[in-house]
GROMACS .gro file of C-alpha atoms in nm:
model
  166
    1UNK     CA    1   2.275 -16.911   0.459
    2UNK     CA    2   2.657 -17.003   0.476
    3UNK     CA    3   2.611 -17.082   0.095
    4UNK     CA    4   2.440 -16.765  -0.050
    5UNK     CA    5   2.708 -16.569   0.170
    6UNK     CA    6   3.029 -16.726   0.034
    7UNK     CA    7   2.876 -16.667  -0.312
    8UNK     CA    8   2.928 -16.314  -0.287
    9UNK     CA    9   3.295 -16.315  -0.166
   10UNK     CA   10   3.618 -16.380  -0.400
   11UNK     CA   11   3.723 -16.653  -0.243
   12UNK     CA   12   3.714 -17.036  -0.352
   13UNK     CA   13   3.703 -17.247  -0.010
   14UNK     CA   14   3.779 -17.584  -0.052
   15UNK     CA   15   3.635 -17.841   0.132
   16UNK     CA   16   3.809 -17.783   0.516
   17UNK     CA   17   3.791 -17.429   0.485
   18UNK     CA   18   3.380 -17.478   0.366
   19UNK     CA   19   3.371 -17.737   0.670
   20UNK     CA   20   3.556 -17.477   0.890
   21UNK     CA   21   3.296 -17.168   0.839
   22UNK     CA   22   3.002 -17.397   0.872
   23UNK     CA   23   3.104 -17.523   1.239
   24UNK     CA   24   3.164 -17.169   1.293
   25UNK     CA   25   2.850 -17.109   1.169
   26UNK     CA   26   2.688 -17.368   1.387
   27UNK     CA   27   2.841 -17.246   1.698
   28UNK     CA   28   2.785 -16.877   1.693
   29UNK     CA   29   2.523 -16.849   1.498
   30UNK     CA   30   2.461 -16.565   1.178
   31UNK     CA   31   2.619 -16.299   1.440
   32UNK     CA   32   2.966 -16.300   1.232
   33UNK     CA   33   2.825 -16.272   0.946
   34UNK     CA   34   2.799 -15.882   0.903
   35UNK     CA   35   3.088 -15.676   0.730
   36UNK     CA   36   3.194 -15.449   0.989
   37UNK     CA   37   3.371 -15.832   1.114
   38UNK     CA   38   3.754 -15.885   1.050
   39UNK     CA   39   3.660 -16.255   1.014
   40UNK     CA   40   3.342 -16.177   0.784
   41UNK     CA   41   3.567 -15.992   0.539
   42UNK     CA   42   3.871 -16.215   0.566
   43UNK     CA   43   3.636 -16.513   0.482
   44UNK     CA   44   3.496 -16.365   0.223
   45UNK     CA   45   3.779 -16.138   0.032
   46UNK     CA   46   4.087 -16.307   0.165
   47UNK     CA   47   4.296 -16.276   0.476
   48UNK     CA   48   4.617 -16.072   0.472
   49UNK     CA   49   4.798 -16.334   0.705
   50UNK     CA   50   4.766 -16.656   0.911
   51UNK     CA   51   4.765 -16.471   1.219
   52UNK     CA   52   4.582 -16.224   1.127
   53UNK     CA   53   4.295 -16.473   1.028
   54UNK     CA   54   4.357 -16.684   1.372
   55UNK     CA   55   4.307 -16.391   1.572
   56UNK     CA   56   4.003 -16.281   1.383
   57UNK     CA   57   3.783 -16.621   1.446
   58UNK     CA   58   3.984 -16.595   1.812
   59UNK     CA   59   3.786 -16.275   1.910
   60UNK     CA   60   3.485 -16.500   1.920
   61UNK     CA   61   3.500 -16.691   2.219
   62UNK     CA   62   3.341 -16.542   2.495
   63UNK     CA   63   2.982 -16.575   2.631
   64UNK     CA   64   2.774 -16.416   2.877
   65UNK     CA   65   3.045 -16.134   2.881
   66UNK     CA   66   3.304 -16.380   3.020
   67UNK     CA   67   3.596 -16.571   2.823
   68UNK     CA   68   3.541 -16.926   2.804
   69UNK     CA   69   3.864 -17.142   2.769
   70UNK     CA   70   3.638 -17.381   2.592
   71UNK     CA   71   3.520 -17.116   2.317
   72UNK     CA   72   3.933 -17.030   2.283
   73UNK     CA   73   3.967 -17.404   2.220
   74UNK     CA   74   3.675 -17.463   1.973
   75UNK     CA   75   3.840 -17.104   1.751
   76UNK     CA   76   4.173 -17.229   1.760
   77UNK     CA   77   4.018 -17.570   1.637
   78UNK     CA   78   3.838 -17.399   1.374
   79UNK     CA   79   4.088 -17.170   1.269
   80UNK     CA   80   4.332 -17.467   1.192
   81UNK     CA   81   4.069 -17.663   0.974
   82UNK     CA   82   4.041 -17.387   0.828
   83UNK     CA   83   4.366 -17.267   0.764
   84UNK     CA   84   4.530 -17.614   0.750
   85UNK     CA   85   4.315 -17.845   0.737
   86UNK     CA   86   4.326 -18.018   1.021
   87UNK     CA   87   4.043 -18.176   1.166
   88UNK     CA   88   4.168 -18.322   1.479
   89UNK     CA   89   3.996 -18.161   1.820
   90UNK     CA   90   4.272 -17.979   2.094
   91UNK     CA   91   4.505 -17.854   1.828
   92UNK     CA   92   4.853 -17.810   1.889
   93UNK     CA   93   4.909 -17.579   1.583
   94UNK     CA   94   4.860 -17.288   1.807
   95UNK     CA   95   4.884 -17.134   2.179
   96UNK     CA   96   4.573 -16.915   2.333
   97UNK     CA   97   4.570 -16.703   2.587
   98UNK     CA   98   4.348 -16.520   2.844
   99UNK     CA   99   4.574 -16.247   2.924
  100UNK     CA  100   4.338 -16.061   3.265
  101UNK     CA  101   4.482 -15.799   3.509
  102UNK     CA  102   4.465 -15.874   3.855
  103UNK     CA  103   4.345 -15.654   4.106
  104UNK     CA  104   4.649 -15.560   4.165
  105UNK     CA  105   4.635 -15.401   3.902
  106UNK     CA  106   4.425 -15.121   3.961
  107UNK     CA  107   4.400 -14.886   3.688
  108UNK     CA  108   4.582 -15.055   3.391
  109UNK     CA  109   4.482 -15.131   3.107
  110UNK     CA  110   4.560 -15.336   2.823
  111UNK     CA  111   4.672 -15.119   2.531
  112UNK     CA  112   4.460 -15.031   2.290
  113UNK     CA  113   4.172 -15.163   2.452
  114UNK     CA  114   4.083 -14.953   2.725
  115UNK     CA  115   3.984 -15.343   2.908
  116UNK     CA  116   4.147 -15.520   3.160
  117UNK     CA  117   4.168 -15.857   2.952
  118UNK     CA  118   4.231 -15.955   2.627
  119UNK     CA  119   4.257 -16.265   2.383
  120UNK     CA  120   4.634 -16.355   2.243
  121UNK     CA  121   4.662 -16.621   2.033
  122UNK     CA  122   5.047 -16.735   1.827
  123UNK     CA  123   5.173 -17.047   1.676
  124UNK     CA  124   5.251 -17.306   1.915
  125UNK     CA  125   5.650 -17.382   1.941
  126UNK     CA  126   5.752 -17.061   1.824
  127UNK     CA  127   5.851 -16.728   2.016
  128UNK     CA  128   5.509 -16.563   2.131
  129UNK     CA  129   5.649 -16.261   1.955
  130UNK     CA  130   5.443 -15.938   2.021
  131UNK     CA  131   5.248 -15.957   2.300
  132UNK     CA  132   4.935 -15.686   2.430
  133UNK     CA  133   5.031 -15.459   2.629
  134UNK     CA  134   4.932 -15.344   2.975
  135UNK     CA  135   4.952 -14.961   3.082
  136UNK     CA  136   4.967 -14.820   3.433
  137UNK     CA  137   5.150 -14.475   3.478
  138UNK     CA  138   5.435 -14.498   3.656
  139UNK     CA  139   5.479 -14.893   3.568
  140UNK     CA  140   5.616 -15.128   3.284
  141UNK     CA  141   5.520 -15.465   3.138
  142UNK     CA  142   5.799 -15.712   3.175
  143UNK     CA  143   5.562 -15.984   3.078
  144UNK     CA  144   5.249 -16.203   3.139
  145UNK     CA  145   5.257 -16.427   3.409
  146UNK     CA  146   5.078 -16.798   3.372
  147UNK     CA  147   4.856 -16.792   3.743
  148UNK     CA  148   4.838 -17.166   3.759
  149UNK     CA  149   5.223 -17.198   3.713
  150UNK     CA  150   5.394 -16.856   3.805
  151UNK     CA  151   5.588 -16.871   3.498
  152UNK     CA  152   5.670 -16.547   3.284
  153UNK     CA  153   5.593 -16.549   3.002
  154UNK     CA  154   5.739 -16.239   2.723
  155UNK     CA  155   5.790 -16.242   2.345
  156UNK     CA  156   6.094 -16.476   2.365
  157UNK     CA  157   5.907 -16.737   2.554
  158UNK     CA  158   5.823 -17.035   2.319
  159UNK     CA  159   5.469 -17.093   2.300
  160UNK     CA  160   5.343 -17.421   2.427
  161UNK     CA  161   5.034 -17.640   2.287
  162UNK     CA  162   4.745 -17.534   2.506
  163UNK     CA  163   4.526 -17.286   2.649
  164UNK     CA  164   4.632 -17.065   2.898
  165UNK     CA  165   4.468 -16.788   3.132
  166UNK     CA  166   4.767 -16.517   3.202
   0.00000   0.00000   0.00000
């Protein structure tokens, strides 16, 4: 299935990127493989940037309705095979995020989204850079805060090596 797909994009895979779509493939299932998908189309006719591409096969990793950290880890794994060939579990390449409104905050939402959570995923060891935002009238986003650790994290923050829910 994987095979007769690929044939009709533009793109030559080499091996880790061929490797990279079929464990993404195996995970999810044919369900990505339609062309309303970012990562469908970027597969197939090219991707416009690196992060662009890693937070295309991002998107994918919730089940049951929920985020799983897991499903962050195993797209940010597959994403770097992909895109650099890496084949090493836990990459360090690049930093996930579950970004989730508290109760607290009652009627915001994350921009754009109309949700209350989102995925954000950057380069590890580099300045997050533009993060979602969160809109409540009457309120502005200084940043995300880390829950296990309290720390603040905003677009100058440097972006550690693993997956965190904000």
């Amino acid at each position: 299935e994987v095979d007769r797909l690929l044939a009709k994009g533009t793109v030559d895979h080499n091996q880790h990127q061929y490797d990279a779509v079929i464990s993404f493939t195996f995970n999810l299932g044919g369900q990505w493989m339609k062309p309303a998908n970012r990562i469908y189309q970027y597969v197939l006719f090219g991707y416009p940037s690196e992060q662009e591409f890693l937070d295309a096969m991002g998107a994918w990793a919730s089940a049951g309705g929920s985020v799983v950290k897991g499903l962050m880890q195993r797209r940010i794994d597959e994403a770097d095979m992909y895109l650099n060939g890496n084949y090493k579990r836990f990459s360090k390449t690049y930093f996930g995020a579950h970004l989730e409104l508290t109760k607290k905050d009652t009627g915001a939402t994350m921009e754009g989204t109309g949700k209350s959570y989102g995925l954000f995923y950057c380069k590890a060891g580099e300045p997050v850079g533009t993060m979602p935002s969160a809109v409540r009238e009457g309120y502005y986003l200084v940043g995300w805060i880390d829950s296990a650790t309290n720390h603040v994290y905003t677009p100058e923050t440097i972006a550690p090596g693993k997956i965190m829910t904000l």
